[in-house]
């Protein structure tokens, strides 16, 4: 009779270590949806789509009639100005959108989805005719200061990359599209990259996403382990294992999304034996455990960001120590920030060396590229004692002569005194500019501030609001070019001249003044800040539940 009891007790004892591991892993995850990818995917499937209509859409915060009228007039005036300024650019954008799903996606998700239909009345062109220094010129001749950063490529200024691309074309022209064999400049690129990264080996790829894929594959090959650790909010490309949440049709599998700057995370890394690698995107130092901000997230809440170089360096050092003890590959994904913080990248900037480091974007000198640099023990792709056990990775266009030529021009330019001078006092210069920018915004009396990781800036808001996402359109109207994520991020070239920075500041202030005058930052001063925030959150929740209920009724009727 006692035998089942003893069997149950034995089973419980056998399961106890597994239970403790699961509990430890759960504690290491960030408590937000960013740390729980399965739950995030469920919420994404549950979240109903709905479209707000004017004029009700402009009074969601309970604004009085006179403010609503100012908003309606401001909206119409802004729409007319945007349309009148760029008819040729907008016409070509509309034509291309019909055959380009990328344009349809970015247009739809430029703003919070309930406003997506309305926002079509505020058109933004996708085409540029040429660049001139820090300026972009559209098909209608309008000039915009470039704050897009070309998604991270533009570290040293657009004219710089025109030069490296031209030089790369000259270097590669004699060989042409000969693939498989290597242009002689590749040997020089390898030597320079080894010196810059402090690594032993280099492999070339066609994109940053491919470079990260290869680094993760190498870590799995050499450890015999499957699982990958990434940090909540970080981006490492669009492939399955490092983008396991919404946006990926497959469920999370071998990926643990843990919390940055967390003792619980370090404990998981110390105790588990199934983790092949830890991925670090140094951009997360600006907003740990949060995704890079986009206007599509700005519905009734504020953004937060701050940067403490010393604190993040200490965290990376501890992470380095734990990964070494546990035999885990530490991978720095410097595709976005590489060569922006320092000539030696984030490794040099934070004083921590990874096992593998991924580069891309700016390293191609204006052409597409991905690179993995690593220690020999991690980079070897075969085992002599097991000749059939390989870690294969190739690509037809890897080490293309023109790309290698442009990279060579970029790497040699890093040694020029005038380029090195751009890094002298870099942190101090951009911190001073950040302080100056914020002081001007405060003097202007608008609820906007910025936070900076050197020349990468995040736009913040000092009060909750339903219409912060509109600032991107006012900035466009003021002659500032942004990436499709809107006002969430401003990316400057590190050597931007003072006159161009001042122009960017004045145009930003002008956009804020206009948006303020049109009533979009009104708030009920009779309510304390927390009560105001609660009102907006309740309103958003009510809208979402109503939309969900209507969706359920439609589904039942259809069935």
Coordinates of C-alpha atoms in Angstrom, one line a residue:
X1 CA 0.0 0.0 0.0
X2 CA 2.9 2.3 0.7
X3 CA 4.5 1.7 -2.6
X4 CA 2.6 4.4 -4.6
X5 CA 3.5 6.9 -1.9
X6 CA 7.1 6.1 -2.1
X7 CA 7.0 6.2 -5.9
X8 CA 5.3 9.6 -5.8
X9 CA 7.9 11.0 -3.3
X10 CA 10.7 9.7 -5.5
X11 CA 9.2 11.3 -8.6
X12 CA 8.8 14.6 -6.7
X13 CA 12.4 14.5 -5.6
X14 CA 13.6 13.7 -9.1
X15 CA 11.6 16.6 -10.5
X16 CA 12.8 19.1 -7.8
X17 CA 16.0 20.1 -9.6
X18 CA 14.0 20.7 -12.8
X19 CA 11.5 22.8 -10.9
X20 CA 14.2 24.9 -9.3
X21 CA 15.8 25.5 -12.7
X22 CA 12.4 26.6 -14.2
X23 CA 11.8 28.9 -11.2
X24 CA 15.3 30.4 -11.5
X25 CA 14.7 31.0 -15.2
X26 CA 11.3 32.6 -14.6
X27 CA 12.8 35.0 -12.1
X28 CA 15.5 36.0 -14.6
X29 CA 12.9 37.1 -17.2
X30 CA 11.9 40.7 -17.3
X31 CA 8.4 41.1 -15.9
X32 CA 7.1 43.0 -19.0
X33 CA 5.9 41.4 -22.2
X34 CA 9.4 42.1 -23.6
X35 CA 10.6 39.3 -21.3
X36 CA 7.8 36.9 -22.0
X37 CA 7.7 36.2 -25.7
X38 CA 5.0 33.5 -25.6
X39 CA 2.7 35.7 -23.7
X40 CA 3.5 38.7 -26.0
X41 CA 2.5 36.6 -29.0
X42 CA -0.8 35.6 -27.3
X43 CA -1.6 39.2 -26.6
X44 CA -0.7 40.2 -30.2
X45 CA -3.2 37.6 -31.4
X46 CA -5.9 38.8 -28.9
X47 CA -5.4 42.5 -29.5
X48 CA -8.3 43.6 -31.8
X49 CA -7.8 46.1 -34.6
X50 CA -10.0 49.2 -34.6
X51 CA -9.8 52.5 -36.4
X52 CA -10.6 55.9 -34.7
X53 CA -12.4 58.5 -36.7
X54 CA -12.3 62.3 -36.6
X55 CA -13.4 64.4 -34.8
X56 CA -13.8 61.9 -31.9
X57 CA -10.3 60.7 -32.3
X58 CA -9.0 64.1 -31.4
X59 CA -10.8 64.4 -28.1
X60 CA -9.8 61.1 -26.5
X61 CA -8.3 62.9 -23.5
X62 CA -11.4 64.9 -22.8
X63 CA -10.1 68.1 -24.4
X64 CA -12.6 71.0 -24.3
X65 CA -14.3 72.3 -27.5
X66 CA -11.9 75.1 -28.1
X67 CA -8.9 72.8 -28.0
X68 CA -10.7 70.2 -30.2
X69 CA -11.3 73.0 -32.7
X70 CA -7.6 74.0 -32.7
X71 CA -6.6 70.4 -33.2
X72 CA -9.0 70.0 -36.2
X73 CA -7.7 73.2 -37.8
X74 CA -4.1 72.2 -37.1
X75 CA -4.6 68.7 -38.6
X76 CA -6.1 70.1 -41.8
X77 CA -3.3 72.7 -42.1
X78 CA -0.6 70.2 -41.5
X79 CA -2.1 67.8 -44.1
X80 CA -2.3 70.6 -46.7
X81 CA 1.3 71.7 -46.1
X82 CA 2.7 68.2 -46.4
X83 CA 0.7 67.5 -49.6
X84 CA 1.5 70.9 -51.2
X85 CA 5.2 70.7 -50.5
X86 CA 6.0 67.4 -52.2
X87 CA 3.6 66.4 -54.9
X88 CA 6.1 64.5 -57.1
X89 CA 7.7 62.7 -54.1
X90 CA 4.3 61.7 -52.8
X91 CA 3.0 60.6 -56.2
X92 CA 5.9 58.2 -56.7
X93 CA 5.6 56.9 -53.2
X94 CA 1.9 56.1 -53.8
X95 CA 2.8 54.4 -57.0
X96 CA 5.5 52.3 -55.4
X97 CA 3.4 51.3 -52.4
X98 CA 1.2 49.2 -54.6
X99 CA 4.1 46.8 -55.3
X100 CA 6.2 47.2 -52.1
X101 CA 4.9 45.5 -49.0
X102 CA 7.7 47.2 -47.0
X103 CA 6.2 50.6 -47.7
X104 CA 2.7 49.4 -46.8
X105 CA 4.0 48.0 -43.5
X106 CA 6.0 51.1 -42.5
X107 CA 3.1 53.4 -43.5
X108 CA 0.7 51.4 -41.5
X109 CA 2.8 51.1 -38.4
X110 CA 4.3 54.5 -38.3
X111 CA 1.7 55.5 -35.7
X112 CA -0.4 53.6 -33.1
X113 CA -2.6 51.3 -35.0
X114 CA -6.0 52.9 -34.0
X115 CA -4.8 56.1 -35.8
X116 CA -3.4 54.4 -38.9
X117 CA -6.3 55.1 -41.2
X118 CA -6.4 58.7 -40.1
X119 CA -2.7 59.2 -40.5
X120 CA -3.0 58.5 -44.2
X121 CA -4.1 62.1 -44.4
X122 CA -0.6 63.1 -43.4
X123 CA 1.5 61.6 -46.3
X124 CA 5.3 61.2 -46.0
X125 CA 7.4 60.5 -49.1
X126 CA 9.8 57.6 -49.3
X127 CA 12.1 58.8 -52.1
X128 CA 15.1 61.1 -52.2
X129 CA 16.8 62.6 -55.2
X130 CA 20.2 63.3 -53.8
X131 CA 22.1 64.3 -50.7
X132 CA 24.3 67.4 -50.1
X133 CA 26.4 67.3 -46.9
X134 CA 24.0 66.7 -44.0
X135 CA 21.0 67.5 -46.2
X136 CA 18.6 65.2 -48.1
X137 CA 16.7 66.6 -51.2
X138 CA 13.5 65.1 -52.3
X139 CA 12.1 64.9 -55.9
X140 CA 10.4 68.3 -55.4
X141 CA 13.7 70.1 -54.3
X142 CA 12.8 70.3 -50.6
X143 CA 15.8 70.1 -48.3
X144 CA 15.7 68.2 -45.1
X145 CA 18.4 67.7 -42.4
X146 CA 19.1 64.0 -42.2
X147 CA 18.5 62.6 -38.7
X148 CA 17.8 59.0 -40.0
X149 CA 21.4 58.0 -39.7
X150 CA 20.7 55.6 -42.6
X151 CA 19.7 53.1 -39.8
X152 CA 23.1 53.4 -38.2
X153 CA 25.3 53.4 -41.4
X154 CA 25.9 57.2 -41.4
X155 CA 28.6 57.6 -38.6
X156 CA 30.9 59.9 -40.5
X157 CA 28.6 61.9 -42.8
X158 CA 27.0 61.2 -46.2
X159 CA 29.8 62.8 -48.2
X160 CA 32.3 60.6 -46.5
X161 CA 30.5 57.4 -47.7
X162 CA 30.1 58.8 -51.2
X163 CA 33.9 58.9 -51.2
X164 CA 34.4 55.4 -49.8
X165 CA 31.9 53.9 -52.2
X166 CA 33.6 55.6 -55.1
X167 CA 37.0 54.4 -53.9
X168 CA 35.7 50.9 -53.4
X169 CA 34.3 50.8 -57.0
X170 CA 37.7 51.9 -58.3
X171 CA 39.5 49.2 -56.3
X172 CA 37.1 46.5 -57.4
X173 CA 36.6 47.5 -61.0
X174 CA 39.6 45.7 -62.4
X175 CA 38.4 42.4 -60.9
X176 CA 34.7 43.0 -61.4
X177 CA 32.1 40.4 -60.3
X178 CA 34.6 37.6 -59.7
X179 CA 33.2 35.7 -56.7
X180 CA 34.8 32.8 -54.7
X181 CA 38.3 34.2 -55.2
X182 CA 39.3 37.2 -53.2
X183 CA 40.4 40.7 -54.1
X184 CA 43.9 41.5 -52.6
X185 CA 42.4 44.2 -50.4
X186 CA 40.6 41.4 -48.4
X187 CA 43.9 40.5 -46.7
X188 CA 44.4 44.1 -45.6
X189 CA 40.8 44.2 -44.3
X190 CA 41.4 41.1 -42.2
X191 CA 44.6 42.5 -40.7
X192 CA 42.9 45.8 -39.8
X193 CA 39.8 44.1 -38.4
X194 CA 41.9 41.8 -36.2
X195 CA 43.8 44.8 -34.9
X196 CA 40.6 46.8 -34.2
X197 CA 38.6 44.0 -32.6
X198 CA 41.5 42.2 -30.8
X199 CA 40.3 39.0 -32.3
X200 CA 42.1 36.2 -34.2
X201 CA 39.8 35.4 -37.2
X202 CA 37.3 37.2 -39.5
X203 CA 34.5 36.0 -41.7
X204 CA 32.5 38.2 -44.2
X205 CA 28.7 38.1 -44.8
X206 CA 26.1 40.1 -46.7
X207 CA 24.2 41.7 -43.8
X208 CA 24.3 42.2 -40.0
X209 CA 21.5 39.6 -39.6
X210 CA 23.6 37.0 -41.4
X211 CA 26.6 37.9 -39.2
X212 CA 24.6 37.3 -36.0
X213 CA 23.3 34.0 -37.4
X214 CA 26.8 32.8 -38.0
X215 CA 28.1 33.8 -34.6
X216 CA 25.2 32.0 -32.9
X217 CA 25.8 28.9 -35.1
X218 CA 29.5 28.9 -34.2
X219 CA 28.6 29.1 -30.5
X220 CA 26.3 26.2 -30.8
X221 CA 28.8 24.2 -32.8
X222 CA 31.6 24.6 -30.3
X223 CA 29.6 24.2 -27.1
X224 CA 27.2 21.4 -28.2
X225 CA 24.4 23.4 -26.6
X226 CA 21.3 24.8 -28.2
X227 CA 19.9 27.7 -26.2
X228 CA 20.5 31.4 -26.9
X229 CA 20.2 34.1 -24.3
X230 CA 19.1 37.6 -25.5
X231 CA 18.0 40.5 -23.3
X232 CA 14.4 41.9 -23.2
X233 CA 14.0 44.6 -25.7
X234 CA 17.1 44.0 -27.7
X235 CA 17.2 43.6 -31.5
X236 CA 19.6 41.2 -33.3
X237 CA 18.0 40.9 -36.8
X238 CA 14.8 39.4 -38.0
X239 CA 15.6 35.6 -38.0
X240 CA 13.7 33.2 -35.8
X241 CA 16.0 32.4 -32.9
X242 CA 16.8 36.1 -32.0
X243 CA 13.4 37.6 -32.8
X244 CA 11.1 35.2 -31.0
X245 CA 8.1 37.4 -30.2
X246 CA 5.5 39.2 -32.3
X247 CA 6.6 39.5 -35.9
X248 CA 7.8 36.0 -36.0
X249 CA 5.2 33.4 -37.1
X250 CA 7.0 30.6 -35.2
X251 CA 6.7 30.1 -31.4
X252 CA 9.8 30.7 -29.2
X253 CA 12.0 27.6 -29.1
X254 CA 15.6 27.7 -28.1
X255 CA 15.7 31.3 -27.0
X256 CA 15.7 32.6 -23.4
X257 CA 14.7 36.3 -23.2
X258 CA 16.2 37.5 -19.9
X259 CA 16.5 40.8 -18.0
X260 CA 19.5 43.1 -18.5
X261 CA 21.3 44.3 -15.4
X262 CA 19.9 41.5 -13.4
X263 CA 21.4 39.3 -10.6
X264 CA 18.8 36.6 -11.4
X265 CA 20.1 36.5 -15.0
X266 CA 23.7 35.9 -13.9
X267 CA 22.5 33.1 -11.6
X268 CA 20.8 31.4 -14.6
X269 CA 24.0 31.7 -16.6
X270 CA 26.0 30.2 -13.8
X271 CA 23.8 27.2 -13.2
X272 CA 22.4 26.1 -16.5
X273 CA 24.3 23.8 -18.9
X274 CA 22.2 24.3 -22.0
X275 CA 23.2 27.8 -22.9
X276 CA 25.5 28.2 -25.9
X277 CA 25.8 32.0 -26.1
X278 CA 24.7 35.4 -24.7
X279 CA 23.9 38.2 -27.2
X280 CA 24.5 41.8 -26.2
X281 CA 23.4 44.8 -28.2
X282 CA 25.3 47.7 -26.7
X283 CA 22.4 50.0 -27.8
X284 CA 20.5 48.5 -24.8
X285 CA 22.7 50.6 -22.5
X286 CA 20.4 53.5 -23.4
X287 CA 17.1 51.7 -22.6
X288 CA 17.7 48.4 -20.8
X289 CA 14.9 45.9 -21.1
X290 CA 12.9 48.1 -23.5
X291 CA 12.6 47.9 -27.2
X292 CA 14.0 50.8 -29.2
X293 CA 11.2 53.4 -29.1
X294 CA 8.8 53.9 -32.1
X295 CA 5.8 56.1 -32.5
X296 CA 3.6 53.0 -32.9
X297 CA 4.0 52.4 -29.1
X298 CA 2.9 55.9 -28.1
X299 CA -0.7 55.4 -26.9
X300 CA -1.3 56.9 -23.5
X301 CA 2.1 56.4 -22.0
X302 CA 5.6 57.9 -21.8
X303 CA 9.0 56.6 -22.8
X304 CA 11.9 56.2 -20.5
X305 CA 15.6 56.1 -21.3
X306 CA 18.9 57.0 -19.6
X307 CA 22.6 56.1 -20.0
X308 CA 25.2 55.4 -17.4
X309 CA 28.4 54.3 -19.0
X310 CA 30.2 53.2 -15.9
X311 CA 27.2 51.1 -14.6
X312 CA 26.8 49.4 -17.9
X313 CA 30.5 48.7 -18.2
X314 CA 30.4 47.0 -14.7
X315 CA 27.5 44.9 -15.8
X316 CA 29.3 43.8 -19.0
X317 CA 32.4 42.9 -17.0
X318 CA 30.4 40.7 -14.6
X319 CA 28.6 39.1 -17.6
X320 CA 32.0 38.5 -19.1
X321 CA 33.2 36.7 -16.0
X322 CA 30.2 34.5 -15.7
X323 CA 30.2 33.5 -19.3
X324 CA 33.9 32.5 -19.0
X325 CA 33.2 30.4 -15.9
X326 CA 30.2 28.7 -17.6
X327 CA 31.8 28.1 -21.0
X328 CA 29.3 30.3 -22.7
X329 CA 30.2 32.4 -25.7
X330 CA 29.7 36.1 -25.1
X331 CA 28.7 37.8 -28.4
X332 CA 28.6 41.5 -28.9
X333 CA 26.2 42.5 -31.7
X334 CA 27.8 45.8 -32.8
X335 CA 26.0 45.9 -36.1
X336 CA 24.3 49.1 -35.2
X337 CA 26.7 50.9 -32.8
X338 CA 30.0 49.6 -34.2
X339 CA 32.6 52.4 -34.8
X340 CA 30.1 55.0 -33.5
X341 CA 31.2 55.0 -29.9
X342 CA 34.9 54.6 -30.5
X343 CA 37.3 53.4 -33.3
X344 CA 37.5 50.1 -31.5
X345 CA 33.7 49.8 -31.1
X346 CA 31.8 49.0 -28.0
X347 CA 34.5 46.6 -26.8
X348 CA 36.9 49.5 -26.5
X349 CA 34.3 51.9 -25.3
X350 CA 33.2 49.7 -22.3
X351 CA 36.5 48.0 -21.8
X352 CA 35.1 44.5 -22.1
X353 CA 36.2 41.9 -24.8
X354 CA 33.7 39.5 -26.2
X355 CA 34.4 36.0 -27.6
X356 CA 32.7 36.9 -30.9
X357 CA 31.8 40.4 -32.2
X358 CA 29.4 41.2 -35.1
X359 CA 29.8 44.3 -37.3
X360 CA 27.8 45.6 -40.2
X361 CA 26.3 48.8 -41.5
X362 CA 29.0 51.5 -41.4
X363 CA 31.8 49.0 -41.9
X364 CA 30.8 48.4 -45.5
X365 CA 31.7 52.0 -46.3
X366 CA 28.2 52.6 -47.6
X367 CA 27.7 49.1 -49.1
X368 CA 25.9 46.2 -47.5
X369 CA 28.1 44.0 -45.3
X370 CA 28.2 41.8 -42.2
X371 CA 31.3 40.7 -40.4
X372 CA 32.1 38.3 -37.5
X373 CA 35.4 38.6 -35.7
X374 CA 36.3 36.1 -33.0
X375 CA 38.8 34.1 -31.0
X376 CA 40.2 31.1 -32.9
X377 CA 38.6 28.6 -30.5
X378 CA 35.2 29.9 -31.5
X379 CA 35.7 30.6 -35.2
X380 CA 37.1 27.3 -36.5
X381 CA 34.4 25.6 -38.6
X382 CA 35.7 22.0 -38.7
X383 CA 37.2 19.3 -36.5
X384 CA 40.1 17.4 -38.0
X385 CA 39.4 14.4 -35.8
X386 CA 35.8 14.4 -37.1
X387 CA 36.0 15.2 -40.8
X388 CA 32.3 15.1 -41.5
X389 CA 31.4 17.4 -38.5
X390 CA 31.4 20.9 -40.0
X391 CA 29.8 24.3 -39.2
X392 CA 28.9 25.4 -42.7
X393 CA 28.3 29.0 -43.7
X394 CA 28.8 30.5 -47.1
X395 CA 27.2 33.1 -49.4
X396 CA 27.7 33.8 -53.1
X397 CA 28.3 37.5 -52.5
X398 CA 30.3 37.3 -49.4
X399 CA 33.6 39.3 -49.9
X400 CA 32.3 40.9 -53.1
X401 CA 35.2 43.0 -54.6
X402 CA 33.3 46.3 -54.6
X403 CA 32.1 45.8 -51.0
X404 CA 35.6 44.8 -49.8
X405 CA 37.0 47.8 -51.6
X406 CA 34.6 50.2 -49.9
X407 CA 35.3 48.5 -46.5
X408 CA 39.1 48.9 -47.2
X409 CA 38.5 52.6 -47.9
X410 CA 36.5 52.9 -44.6
X411 CA 39.1 51.1 -42.5
X412 CA 42.0 53.1 -43.9
X413 CA 40.1 56.3 -43.4
X414 CA 39.8 55.5 -39.7
X415 CA 43.5 56.0 -39.5
X416 CA 43.4 59.5 -41.0
X417 CA 44.1 62.3 -38.5
X418 CA 40.9 64.3 -39.4
X419 CA 38.7 61.2 -38.9
X420 CA 40.4 60.3 -35.6
X421 CA 39.8 63.9 -34.5
X422 CA 36.1 63.3 -34.8
X423 CA 36.4 60.8 -31.9
X424 CA 38.4 63.2 -29.6
X425 CA 36.1 64.4 -26.8
X426 CA 33.2 62.6 -28.5
X427 CA 31.2 61.8 -25.3
X428 CA 31.8 65.3 -23.8
X429 CA 30.7 67.0 -27.1
X430 CA 27.5 65.1 -27.4
X431 CA 26.6 65.2 -23.7
X432 CA 27.0 69.0 -24.0
X433 CA 24.7 69.0 -27.0
X434 CA 22.2 66.9 -25.2
X435 CA 22.1 69.3 -22.2
X436 CA 21.7 72.2 -24.6
X437 CA 18.9 70.6 -26.5
X438 CA 17.0 69.7 -23.3
X439 CA 17.5 73.2 -21.8
X440 CA 16.0 74.7 -25.0
X441 CA 13.0 72.4 -24.8
X442 CA 12.5 73.2 -21.2
X443 CA 12.6 76.9 -21.9
X444 CA 10.1 76.4 -24.7
X445 CA 7.7 74.9 -22.2
X446 CA 7.0 71.7 -24.2
X447 CA 6.7 68.2 -22.7
X448 CA 9.6 66.8 -24.7
X449 CA 13.2 65.8 -23.7
X450 CA 15.9 63.7 -25.2
X451 CA 18.3 61.0 -23.8
X452 CA 21.5 60.2 -25.6
X453 CA 24.0 57.4 -26.1
X454 CA 26.6 59.6 -27.7
X455 CA 25.2 60.6 -31.1
X456 CA 22.2 58.2 -30.8
X457 CA 19.3 60.0 -29.3
X458 CA 15.9 58.9 -27.9
X459 CA 13.0 61.3 -27.7
X460 CA 11.1 61.3 -24.4
X461 CA 7.9 62.9 -23.2
X462 CA 7.5 64.4 -19.7
X463 CA 3.7 63.8 -19.5
X464 CA 1.4 61.0 -20.8
X465 CA -0.5 61.9 -23.9
X466 CA -2.5 60.3 -26.8
X467 CA -0.9 62.4 -29.6
X468 CA 2.8 62.3 -29.1
X469 CA 3.1 60.3 -32.3
X470 CA 2.1 63.4 -34.3
X471 CA 5.4 65.1 -33.6
X472 CA 7.1 63.1 -36.4
X473 CA 4.8 64.9 -38.9
X474 CA 5.5 68.3 -37.5
X475 CA 9.2 67.5 -37.6
X476 CA 8.9 66.5 -41.3
X477 CA 7.0 69.7 -41.9
X478 CA 9.9 71.6 -40.3
X479 CA 12.4 70.0 -42.6
X480 CA 13.8 67.2 -40.5
X481 CA 14.1 63.7 -42.1
X482 CA 13.5 60.7 -39.8
X483 CA 13.6 57.0 -40.2
X484 CA 10.2 55.2 -40.3
X485 CA 10.1 54.7 -36.6
X486 CA 9.2 58.4 -36.4
X487 CA 10.2 60.6 -33.4
X488 CA 11.5 57.7 -31.3
X489 CA 15.1 58.0 -32.4
X490 CA 17.4 60.7 -33.8
X491 CA 20.8 59.6 -35.2
X492 CA 23.4 62.2 -35.9
X493 CA 26.8 61.8 -37.7
X494 CA 29.5 62.0 -34.9
X495 CA 31.3 64.9 -36.7
X496 CA 28.2 67.0 -37.4
X497 CA 29.2 70.6 -37.6
X498 CA 28.0 73.1 -35.1
X499 CA 26.0 75.1 -37.6
X500 CA 24.1 71.9 -38.8
X501 CA 23.4 70.9 -35.2
X502 CA 22.0 74.4 -34.4
X503 CA 19.8 74.2 -37.5
X504 CA 18.5 70.8 -36.3
X505 CA 17.8 72.2 -32.8
X506 CA 15.9 75.3 -34.2
X507 CA 13.8 73.2 -36.6
X508 CA 13.0 70.8 -33.8
X509 CA 11.9 73.6 -31.5
X510 CA 9.8 75.1 -34.3
X511 CA 8.0 71.8 -34.8
X512 CA 7.3 71.6 -31.1
X513 CA 6.0 75.1 -30.9
X514 CA 3.6 74.4 -33.8
X515 CA 2.4 71.2 -32.3
X516 CA 1.9 72.9 -28.9
X517 CA -0.1 75.8 -30.6
X518 CA -2.3 73.3 -32.3
X519 CA -3.4 71.9 -28.9
X520 CA -2.0 68.4 -29.1
X521 CA -0.2 68.6 -25.7
X522 CA -3.2 70.0 -23.8
X523 CA -3.9 68.4 -20.5
X524 CA -6.3 68.9 -17.7
X525 CA -4.4 71.0 -15.2
X526 CA -7.0 70.3 -12.5
X527 CA -5.7 66.7 -12.3
X528 CA -2.4 65.7 -10.7
X529 CA 0.0 63.9 -13.1
X530 CA -0.9 60.5 -11.8
X531 CA -4.6 61.1 -12.1
X532 CA -4.1 62.4 -15.6
X533 CA -2.2 59.3 -16.5
X534 CA -4.9 57.0 -15.1
X535 CA -7.6 58.8 -17.1
X536 CA -5.6 58.1 -20.3
X537 CA -5.0 54.5 -19.4
X538 CA -8.7 53.9 -18.6
X539 CA -9.7 55.5 -21.9
X540 CA -7.3 53.3 -23.8
X541 CA -8.5 50.2 -22.0
X542 CA -12.1 51.0 -22.6
X543 CA -11.5 51.5 -26.3
X544 CA -9.6 48.2 -26.6
X545 CA -12.3 46.2 -24.7
X546 CA -15.0 47.7 -26.8
X547 CA -13.1 46.7 -29.9
X548 CA -12.5 43.2 -28.6
X549 CA -16.2 42.8 -27.8
X550 CA -17.2 44.0 -31.3
X551 CA -14.7 41.6 -32.8
X552 CA -16.2 38.7 -30.8
X553 CA -19.7 39.6 -32.0
X554 CA -18.5 39.7 -35.6
X555 CA -16.8 36.4 -35.3
X556 CA -19.9 34.7 -33.8
X557 CA -22.1 36.2 -36.5
X558 CA -19.8 35.0 -39.2
X559 CA -19.8 31.5 -37.7

